Coordinates of C-alpha atoms in Angstrom, one line a residue:
M2 CA 31.0 34.6 -5.1
I3 CA 33.3 32.4 -7.3
R4 CA 36.3 34.3 -8.8
R5 CA 38.3 32.3 -11.4
P6 CA 41.0 34.3 -13.2
P7 CA 42.2 33.5 -16.8
R8 CA 44.6 30.7 -17.2
S9 CA 47.4 32.9 -18.4
T10 CA 47.2 35.4 -15.5
P11 CA 47.8 34.3 -11.9
S12 CA 45.7 36.1 -9.4
N13 CA 46.9 38.1 -6.5
S14 CA 43.5 38.4 -4.9
S15 CA 43.3 38.3 -1.1
A16 CA 40.7 35.4 -1.1
A17 CA 39.6 33.3 1.8
S18 CA 41.5 30.4 0.3
D19 CA 43.9 30.1 -2.6
V20 CA 44.0 26.9 -4.7
Y21 CA 47.4 26.4 -6.3
K22 CA 47.2 24.2 -9.4
R23 CA 50.3 22.1 -10.1
Q24 CA 50.5 19.4 -12.7
H25 CA 49.1 16.4 -11.0
Y26 CA 48.2 17.7 -7.5
T27 CA 46.5 20.9 -6.5
F28 CA 47.5 22.4 -3.1
V29 CA 45.2 24.4 -1.0
K30 CA 46.5 27.4 1.0
D31 CA 45.0 29.2 3.9
A32 CA 41.6 27.4 3.7
P33 CA 39.4 27.2 6.8
T34 CA 39.5 23.8 8.6
E35 CA 35.8 23.3 8.0
I36 CA 36.3 23.6 4.2
E37 CA 39.1 21.1 4.1
K38 CA 37.1 18.7 6.2
R39 CA 34.2 19.1 3.8
L40 CA 36.4 18.3 0.8
Y41 CA 37.8 15.3 2.7
E42 CA 34.3 14.0 3.3
L43 CA 33.1 14.5 -0.3
L44 CA 36.1 13.4 -2.4
V45 CA 35.6 9.7 -1.5
Y46 CA 34.4 6.4 -2.8
K47 CA 33.2 3.3 -0.9
D48 CA 35.5 0.3 -1.2
P49 CA 33.2 -2.8 -1.8
Q50 CA 35.9 -5.1 -0.4
A51 CA 36.1 -3.1 2.9
E52 CA 33.7 -5.5 4.7
Y53 CA 36.2 -8.3 4.3
T54 CA 39.1 -6.4 6.0
T55 CA 40.1 -6.7 9.6
A56 CA 40.2 -2.9 10.1
Y57 CA 36.6 -2.6 8.9
L58 CA 35.3 -5.5 11.1
L59 CA 37.0 -4.0 14.1
G60 CA 35.5 -0.6 13.5
K61 CA 38.8 1.1 12.8
W62 CA 38.0 2.0 9.2
S63 CA 34.8 3.3 7.7
G64 CA 35.4 1.5 4.3
Y65 CA 35.7 4.8 2.4
R66 CA 38.9 5.8 0.5
H67 CA 39.6 9.5 0.6
L68 CA 41.2 11.5 -2.3
Y69 CA 41.8 14.7 -0.3
N70 CA 45.0 14.7 1.7
L71 CA 44.5 16.6 5.0
K72 CA 48.2 16.5 5.9
R73 CA 49.5 17.8 2.6
H74 CA 46.4 20.0 2.0
C75 CA 46.0 18.8 -1.6
F76 CA 43.9 16.8 -4.0
P77 CA 44.5 15.3 -7.5
T78 CA 44.2 18.1 -10.1
G79 CA 41.9 16.1 -12.2
L80 CA 39.2 16.7 -9.6
L81 CA 39.5 20.5 -9.7
S82 CA 36.1 20.9 -11.5
V83 CA 34.5 18.7 -8.8
V84 CA 36.1 20.8 -6.0
E85 CA 34.8 24.0 -7.7
D86 CA 31.4 22.6 -7.8
I87 CA 31.5 21.6 -4.1
L88 CA 32.7 25.1 -3.1
S89 CA 29.9 26.8 -5.1
K90 CA 27.2 24.7 -3.4
L91 CA 28.3 25.4 0.2
C92 CA 25.8 27.3 2.4
D93 CA 28.4 30.1 2.7
P94 CA 30.1 30.3 -0.7
V95 CA 33.9 30.7 -0.5
D96 CA 35.9 33.3 -2.4
Y97 CA 38.9 31.7 -3.9
S98 CA 41.5 32.1 -6.7
I99 CA 43.4 29.6 -8.8
D100 CA 47.0 30.1 -9.7
Y101 CA 47.4 28.1 -13.0
Y102 CA 50.7 26.7 -14.0
A103 CA 52.0 27.4 -17.5
V104 CA 51.1 24.7 -20.1
P105 CA 53.6 24.2 -23.1
E106 CA 52.3 25.2 -26.5
M107 CA 50.9 22.7 -29.0
V108 CA 53.2 22.1 -32.0
S109 CA 50.8 21.5 -34.8
T110 CA 47.2 22.3 -36.0
P111 CA 44.2 20.0 -36.5
D112 CA 44.0 20.6 -40.3
R113 CA 47.5 19.4 -40.9
I114 CA 47.0 16.3 -38.7
T115 CA 43.6 15.4 -40.2
D116 CA 45.0 15.3 -43.7
A117 CA 48.2 13.5 -42.7
L118 CA 46.5 10.7 -40.7
D119 CA 43.3 10.5 -42.8
L120 CA 41.2 10.9 -39.6
R121 CA 37.5 10.0 -39.6
D122 CA 35.1 12.9 -38.8
Y123 CA 34.7 12.0 -35.2
Q124 CA 38.4 11.5 -34.6
A125 CA 39.0 14.9 -36.2
D126 CA 36.4 16.3 -33.9
V127 CA 38.3 15.2 -30.8
I128 CA 41.5 16.9 -32.0
Q129 CA 39.7 20.0 -33.0
K130 CA 38.1 20.3 -29.6
V131 CA 41.4 19.8 -27.8
F132 CA 43.0 22.5 -30.0
D133 CA 40.1 25.1 -29.9
E134 CA 39.4 24.8 -26.2
R135 CA 43.1 24.4 -25.3
I136 CA 42.2 21.2 -23.3
H137 CA 45.2 19.8 -21.6
R138 CA 43.7 17.0 -19.6
G139 CA 40.6 14.9 -19.8
L140 CA 38.8 11.7 -20.7
I141 CA 37.8 10.6 -24.2
E142 CA 35.1 7.9 -24.5
M143 CA 35.2 5.9 -27.8
P144 CA 34.0 2.4 -28.5
T145 CA 36.3 -0.5 -29.0
G146 CA 37.1 -0.7 -32.7
S147 CA 36.5 3.1 -33.4
G148 CA 40.2 3.8 -33.8
K149 CA 41.4 5.1 -30.4
T150 CA 45.0 4.4 -31.4
R151 CA 44.7 6.8 -34.3
V152 CA 43.5 9.5 -31.9
E153 CA 46.5 8.8 -29.7
I154 CA 48.8 9.3 -32.6
A155 CA 47.0 12.5 -33.5
L156 CA 47.4 13.8 -29.9
V157 CA 51.2 13.1 -30.1
K158 CA 51.4 15.0 -33.4
L159 CA 49.3 17.9 -32.1
I160 CA 51.0 18.3 -28.7
G161 CA 54.5 17.1 -29.4
S162 CA 57.0 15.0 -27.4
P163 CA 58.4 13.7 -25.2
A164 CA 55.3 11.5 -24.8
L165 CA 54.6 8.6 -22.5
I166 CA 51.9 6.2 -23.5
I167 CA 51.0 3.8 -20.7
V168 CA 49.4 0.5 -21.6
H169 CA 48.5 -2.5 -19.5
R170 CA 49.5 -5.4 -21.8
Y171 CA 52.5 -6.2 -24.0
E172 CA 50.4 -7.1 -27.1
L173 CA 48.7 -3.7 -27.0
M174 CA 52.1 -2.0 -26.7
Q175 CA 53.2 -3.7 -29.9
Q176 CA 49.9 -2.7 -31.7
I177 CA 50.4 1.0 -30.8
H178 CA 54.1 0.8 -31.8
R179 CA 53.3 -0.6 -35.2
E180 CA 50.7 2.1 -35.9
M181 CA 53.2 4.8 -34.7
T182 CA 55.9 3.5 -37.1
R183 CA 53.4 3.4 -39.9
F184 CA 52.7 7.1 -39.6
G185 CA 56.4 8.1 -39.2
I186 CA 56.5 8.7 -35.4
E187 CA 59.7 7.4 -33.7
S188 CA 58.6 5.3 -30.8
I189 CA 60.0 2.4 -28.6
V190 CA 58.3 -0.3 -26.6
M191 CA 59.8 -0.4 -23.1
H192 CA 58.6 -3.6 -21.7
R193 CA 61.4 -5.4 -19.8
E194 CA 63.9 -2.7 -20.8
R195 CA 64.1 0.0 -18.1
T196 CA 66.4 2.7 -19.5
D197 CA 65.4 5.9 -17.8
E198 CA 66.2 8.1 -20.8
W199 CA 64.2 9.4 -23.8
V200 CA 65.7 6.9 -26.3
K201 CA 62.9 7.9 -28.7
P202 CA 60.5 10.8 -28.6
V203 CA 57.6 8.5 -27.7
V204 CA 58.0 5.7 -25.1
I205 CA 55.2 3.0 -24.9
T206 CA 55.5 1.3 -21.6
S207 CA 53.6 -0.4 -18.7
Y208 CA 52.1 0.9 -15.5
Y209 CA 54.6 -1.4 -13.6
N210 CA 57.6 0.3 -15.3
V211 CA 56.2 3.8 -14.6
D212 CA 55.6 3.0 -11.0
N213 CA 58.9 1.4 -10.2
F214 CA 61.6 2.4 -12.6
L215 CA 61.1 5.3 -15.0
K216 CA 61.6 8.2 -12.6
N217 CA 63.1 10.6 -15.2
L218 CA 60.6 9.8 -17.9
R219 CA 57.6 10.3 -15.7
S220 CA 59.0 13.6 -14.4
S221 CA 59.9 15.1 -17.8
A222 CA 57.2 13.9 -20.1
K223 CA 55.2 16.7 -21.9
L224 CA 52.3 14.3 -22.7
M225 CA 50.9 11.3 -21.0
I226 CA 48.3 9.1 -22.7
L227 CA 46.6 6.3 -20.8
D228 CA 45.3 3.6 -23.2
D229 CA 42.2 1.7 -21.9
C230 CA 42.3 4.0 -19.0
H231 CA 39.3 2.5 -17.2
R232 CA 41.9 0.3 -15.4
V233 CA 43.3 3.3 -13.6
G234 CA 40.6 2.8 -11.0
A235 CA 42.7 0.0 -9.6
R236 CA 45.0 1.1 -6.8
T237 CA 48.3 0.0 -8.4
Y238 CA 47.5 1.6 -11.8
Y239 CA 46.3 4.8 -10.1
R240 CA 49.5 5.1 -8.1
A241 CA 51.6 4.7 -11.2
A242 CA 49.6 7.2 -13.3
M243 CA 49.7 9.8 -10.5
K244 CA 53.5 9.6 -10.4
C245 CA 53.7 11.0 -13.9
K246 CA 53.9 14.8 -13.9
A247 CA 53.1 15.5 -17.6
P248 CA 51.1 18.8 -18.1
Y249 CA 49.1 17.2 -20.9
R250 CA 47.2 14.1 -19.6
F251 CA 44.6 12.2 -21.6
G252 CA 42.8 8.9 -21.1
L253 CA 41.0 6.9 -23.7
T254 CA 38.5 4.1 -23.0
A255 CA 35.2 2.7 -24.2
T256 CA 34.0 2.4 -20.6
P257 CA 34.8 5.5 -18.4
E258 CA 32.1 4.5 -15.9
G259 CA 30.8 1.4 -14.3
R260 CA 33.6 -0.1 -12.3
S261 CA 32.4 -2.7 -9.8
D262 CA 34.7 -1.3 -7.1
N263 CA 33.1 2.2 -7.3
A264 CA 36.5 3.7 -8.1
D265 CA 35.5 5.7 -11.2
I266 CA 36.4 8.9 -9.3
R267 CA 40.1 7.8 -9.4
L268 CA 40.1 7.8 -13.2
R269 CA 38.9 11.4 -13.2
A270 CA 41.5 12.3 -10.5
V271 CA 44.3 11.2 -12.9
T272 CA 43.0 12.6 -16.2
G273 CA 40.3 15.2 -15.5
P274 CA 36.6 15.2 -16.6
L275 CA 35.1 13.5 -19.6
F276 CA 35.1 16.0 -22.5
Y277 CA 34.2 13.8 -25.5
S278 CA 31.8 10.9 -25.5
L279 CA 30.8 8.5 -28.3
K280 CA 28.7 5.4 -27.8
P281 CA 28.6 2.2 -30.0
K282 CA 25.1 3.0 -31.3
D283 CA 26.5 6.4 -32.7
L284 CA 28.8 4.5 -35.0
I285 CA 27.1 1.2 -35.8
G286 CA 26.4 0.7 -39.4
E287 CA 28.8 3.4 -40.6
W288 CA 32.1 3.0 -38.8
L289 CA 31.4 -0.1 -36.7
A290 CA 29.9 -3.4 -37.9
D291 CA 26.1 -3.6 -37.6
A292 CA 25.2 -5.8 -34.6
E293 CA 22.4 -7.7 -33.0
V294 CA 22.2 -9.3 -29.5
I295 CA 20.4 -12.6 -29.0
M296 CA 19.9 -13.7 -25.4
V297 CA 19.0 -17.3 -25.0
K298 CA 16.9 -18.4 -22.1
V299 CA 18.5 -21.3 -20.2
P300 CA 17.1 -23.0 -17.1
V301 CA 19.5 -23.0 -14.1
S302 CA 18.9 -25.0 -10.9
A303 CA 22.3 -24.3 -9.3
R304 CA 22.4 -23.7 -5.5
G305 CA 25.3 -22.9 -3.2
F306 CA 26.4 -20.9 -0.2
T307 CA 28.9 -18.8 -2.2
Y308 CA 28.9 -17.1 -5.6
N309 CA 31.8 -19.3 -6.7
E310 CA 29.7 -22.5 -6.0
V311 CA 26.7 -21.1 -7.9
Y312 CA 28.8 -19.9 -10.8
T313 CA 30.6 -23.3 -11.1
K314 CA 27.3 -25.3 -11.1
G315 CA 25.2 -22.8 -13.0
I316 CA 27.6 -21.7 -15.7
V317 CA 30.9 -23.7 -16.0
R318 CA 29.4 -27.2 -15.4
N319 CA 25.9 -26.6 -16.6
D320 CA 25.4 -29.3 -19.2
E321 CA 22.2 -27.7 -20.7
R322 CA 23.9 -24.3 -21.0
N323 CA 27.0 -25.9 -22.6
R324 CA 24.8 -27.8 -25.1
A325 CA 23.1 -24.5 -26.0
I326 CA 26.6 -23.1 -26.8
A327 CA 27.3 -26.2 -28.9
Q328 CA 24.0 -25.7 -30.9
I329 CA 24.8 -22.0 -31.5
V330 CA 28.3 -22.9 -32.7
E331 CA 27.0 -25.6 -35.0
H332 CA 24.5 -23.1 -36.5
E333 CA 27.1 -20.4 -37.0
I334 CA 29.7 -22.8 -38.5
S335 CA 27.2 -24.0 -41.0
K336 CA 26.9 -20.4 -42.2
G337 CA 30.7 -20.2 -42.6
S338 CA 31.2 -18.0 -39.5
K339 CA 34.3 -17.3 -37.4
V340 CA 33.0 -17.7 -33.9
M341 CA 34.6 -16.5 -30.6
I342 CA 33.5 -17.9 -27.3
I343 CA 34.5 -15.9 -24.2
V344 CA 34.5 -17.6 -20.8
N345 CA 35.8 -16.7 -17.3
R346 CA 37.3 -19.9 -16.1
L347 CA 40.0 -22.1 -17.5
A348 CA 37.9 -25.1 -16.5
H349 CA 35.2 -23.9 -18.8
V350 CA 37.8 -23.5 -21.6
S351 CA 38.7 -27.2 -21.2
I352 CA 35.1 -28.3 -21.2
L353 CA 34.3 -26.4 -24.4
K354 CA 37.6 -27.4 -26.1
K355 CA 36.7 -31.1 -25.7
M356 CA 33.3 -30.4 -27.3
F357 CA 34.7 -28.7 -30.4
V358 CA 38.3 -29.7 -31.1
D359 CA 37.4 -32.9 -33.0
R360 CA 34.6 -31.3 -35.0
Y361 CA 35.9 -27.9 -36.0
E362 CA 39.1 -26.0 -36.4
T363 CA 39.5 -24.8 -32.9
F364 CA 41.9 -22.3 -31.3
V365 CA 42.4 -21.6 -27.6
I366 CA 43.7 -18.2 -26.4
T367 CA 44.4 -17.9 -22.6
G368 CA 46.8 -16.0 -20.4
K369 CA 48.9 -19.2 -20.0
K370 CA 50.0 -19.0 -23.6
P371 CA 53.0 -16.7 -24.3
P372 CA 52.3 -13.4 -26.1
K373 CA 54.1 -14.5 -29.3
L374 CA 52.0 -17.7 -29.5
R375 CA 48.8 -15.6 -29.0
R376 CA 49.9 -13.3 -31.7
W377 CA 50.5 -16.2 -34.0
I378 CA 47.1 -17.7 -33.4
I379 CA 45.4 -14.3 -34.1
D380 CA 47.4 -13.9 -37.4
K381 CA 46.5 -17.5 -38.3
V382 CA 42.7 -16.8 -37.7
N383 CA 42.9 -13.6 -39.7
T384 CA 44.4 -15.4 -42.8
L385 CA 41.8 -18.3 -42.6
D386 CA 39.1 -18.3 -45.3
S387 CA 37.2 -21.1 -43.6
P388 CA 35.0 -21.1 -40.4
C389 CA 36.6 -21.7 -37.1
V390 CA 36.1 -21.5 -33.3
I391 CA 38.2 -19.4 -30.9
I392 CA 37.8 -20.0 -27.2
A393 CA 39.3 -17.1 -25.1
S394 CA 39.7 -16.5 -21.4
P395 CA 39.6 -13.0 -19.9
V396 CA 43.4 -12.5 -20.0
G397 CA 43.8 -14.2 -23.4
E398 CA 41.0 -12.1 -25.0
E399 CA 42.9 -8.8 -24.6
G400 CA 44.7 -7.6 -27.7
I401 CA 42.5 -9.7 -30.0
D402 CA 42.0 -8.0 -33.3
I403 CA 40.0 -10.1 -35.7
P404 CA 38.1 -7.8 -38.0
D405 CA 36.3 -10.7 -39.8
L406 CA 34.8 -12.1 -36.6
D407 CA 31.1 -13.0 -37.3
C408 CA 29.9 -14.1 -34.0
I409 CA 30.7 -13.7 -30.3
I410 CA 29.2 -16.0 -27.6
L411 CA 29.4 -14.5 -24.2
A412 CA 29.4 -17.7 -22.1
S413 CA 30.9 -16.0 -19.0
G414 CA 27.9 -14.4 -17.3
G415 CA 28.6 -11.7 -14.8
K416 CA 27.3 -8.1 -14.5
A417 CA 30.3 -5.8 -14.8
P418 CA 29.4 -3.3 -17.6
I419 CA 33.1 -2.4 -18.4
Q420 CA 34.1 -6.1 -18.9
I421 CA 31.0 -6.9 -21.0
L422 CA 31.3 -3.9 -23.3
Q423 CA 35.0 -4.4 -23.8
R424 CA 34.3 -8.0 -24.8
I425 CA 31.6 -7.0 -27.3
G426 CA 34.0 -4.5 -28.8
R427 CA 36.3 -7.4 -30.0
G428 CA 33.8 -8.0 -32.8
L429 CA 32.5 -4.6 -33.7
R430 CA 35.4 -3.7 -36.0
R431 CA 34.2 -3.6 -39.6
G432 CA 35.2 -6.5 -41.9
T433 CA 38.2 -6.3 -44.2
G434 CA 37.8 -5.1 -47.7
D435 CA 34.3 -4.6 -49.1
R436 CA 32.9 -7.4 -46.8
V437 CA 29.6 -6.3 -45.2
K438 CA 29.4 -7.7 -41.7
R439 CA 26.6 -8.0 -39.2
L440 CA 27.9 -9.2 -35.9
R441 CA 25.8 -11.6 -33.9
I442 CA 26.3 -11.5 -30.1
Y443 CA 24.9 -14.4 -28.1
D444 CA 24.4 -14.3 -24.4
F445 CA 22.4 -16.4 -21.9
Y446 CA 19.4 -15.4 -19.8
D447 CA 19.9 -17.7 -16.8
L448 CA 16.5 -18.6 -15.4
Q449 CA 17.0 -19.5 -11.8
R450 CA 13.7 -20.0 -9.9
S451 CA 13.9 -16.9 -7.8
R452 CA 14.1 -13.5 -9.4
K453 CA 16.6 -12.5 -6.6
S454 CA 19.0 -15.3 -7.5
M455 CA 22.5 -14.1 -8.4
L456 CA 22.7 -15.5 -12.0
R457 CA 19.2 -14.3 -12.9
R458 CA 19.9 -10.9 -11.5
H459 CA 23.1 -10.6 -13.5
S460 CA 21.2 -11.7 -16.6
E461 CA 18.7 -8.9 -16.1
I462 CA 21.5 -6.4 -15.7
R463 CA 23.2 -7.5 -18.9
Y464 CA 19.9 -7.3 -20.8
K465 CA 19.4 -3.7 -19.8
L466 CA 23.0 -2.9 -20.7
Y467 CA 22.5 -4.3 -24.2
V468 CA 19.3 -2.3 -24.7
E469 CA 21.1 0.9 -23.6
T470 CA 24.2 0.2 -25.7
F471 CA 22.6 -1.0 -29.0
G472 CA 19.0 0.1 -28.8
F473 CA 15.9 -2.0 -28.2
D474 CA 15.4 -3.0 -31.8
R475 CA 18.8 -4.8 -31.9
V476 CA 18.2 -7.0 -28.8
R477 CA 16.2 -10.2 -28.9
L478 CA 15.2 -12.5 -26.0
I479 CA 14.5 -16.1 -27.2

């Protein structure tokens, strides 16, 4: 039988095992060895890079990464609901009790916040749910362009400070800071500065700073918010987030699942389970721009021994594919569109730039350009009343906010759903003013001869993803 006492009252039950819940780790006391081994075996994920390591090849490592610590008898508190589920499904159910730690009170109410911030109905729903159910940790899934920053501000106003907002890029830190200032919240961007004091009630900083320098801040924060938290699956980001001991812990992302390294469980370990989910198709037409996906069939004859070889021949240096991109750009520019082309390789950026720079107003945004220059380019594009072409690499594309973008060309291929959906989100923001916008998303269906070929397989995965995201009626294959 499972006995779970109320959060406010610690239990003194003489159970077979006691689970003591602290802020970021839960410690297990007096549990049978078999139970701990079972938790050790089940709180795992397979590292897809394991087969390339020496330890794996020598048979010294199974390739699995474990989130239950047998030496310390603990696991990340975000996985508490998973552990409860495991214990309830054992052949011999275990009696246990949970000693909850005290969570500080919230400082405001949803009604006051909704009016002050002019929240959309779904943004207000998130705050109301947090307040009504006294949720203090969890994942919030919201599409790119749906106003995640506004929800972060509402969480700060609801729960109070000191608050630590952890972001992975400087441009995004500045965006959040500007919005905080707009709504009267004192905040500071701590990028290269590493003052380990609460200079302002809200500190916006990087995972690197949290991991290496801000010991006092990460220990005394009341609220931790992870922006674009899908990145926490990565080992360095996970380590940094787990060092923060804030009792209130929330992560916001458009893509809580689908990491190519199978590390989604790490995200839940840091923040807790998903408690609010909103898909792009729930908002398209009302709060997000209407959209259609057009997949263009392109023959590919590339062969090679490695994925890198096939990718270079079949995508980067595929003349027929690049000519198809040029035709799409010409068609869109003739309609007065602002077009963004997203690629994976800098070599591809150079090829496309040579094709367009003498014909259209062309901007290039890559990670090699300093943040201030990237910001200047984005501001320049936003003030333009004429059509233009923006070519962006993966690093350069982050932080791009161009509401009047009419067309996105995904020239990068690939199969990772998180990366694809994040890229699409760049154009889903509604146009400025009364402008009615219908975003056109172009991709390529790479027709290699064999259906098992890498590029063709990836194209099929992307096609299914578009249908799931936007609905069958908004996806065309030509």
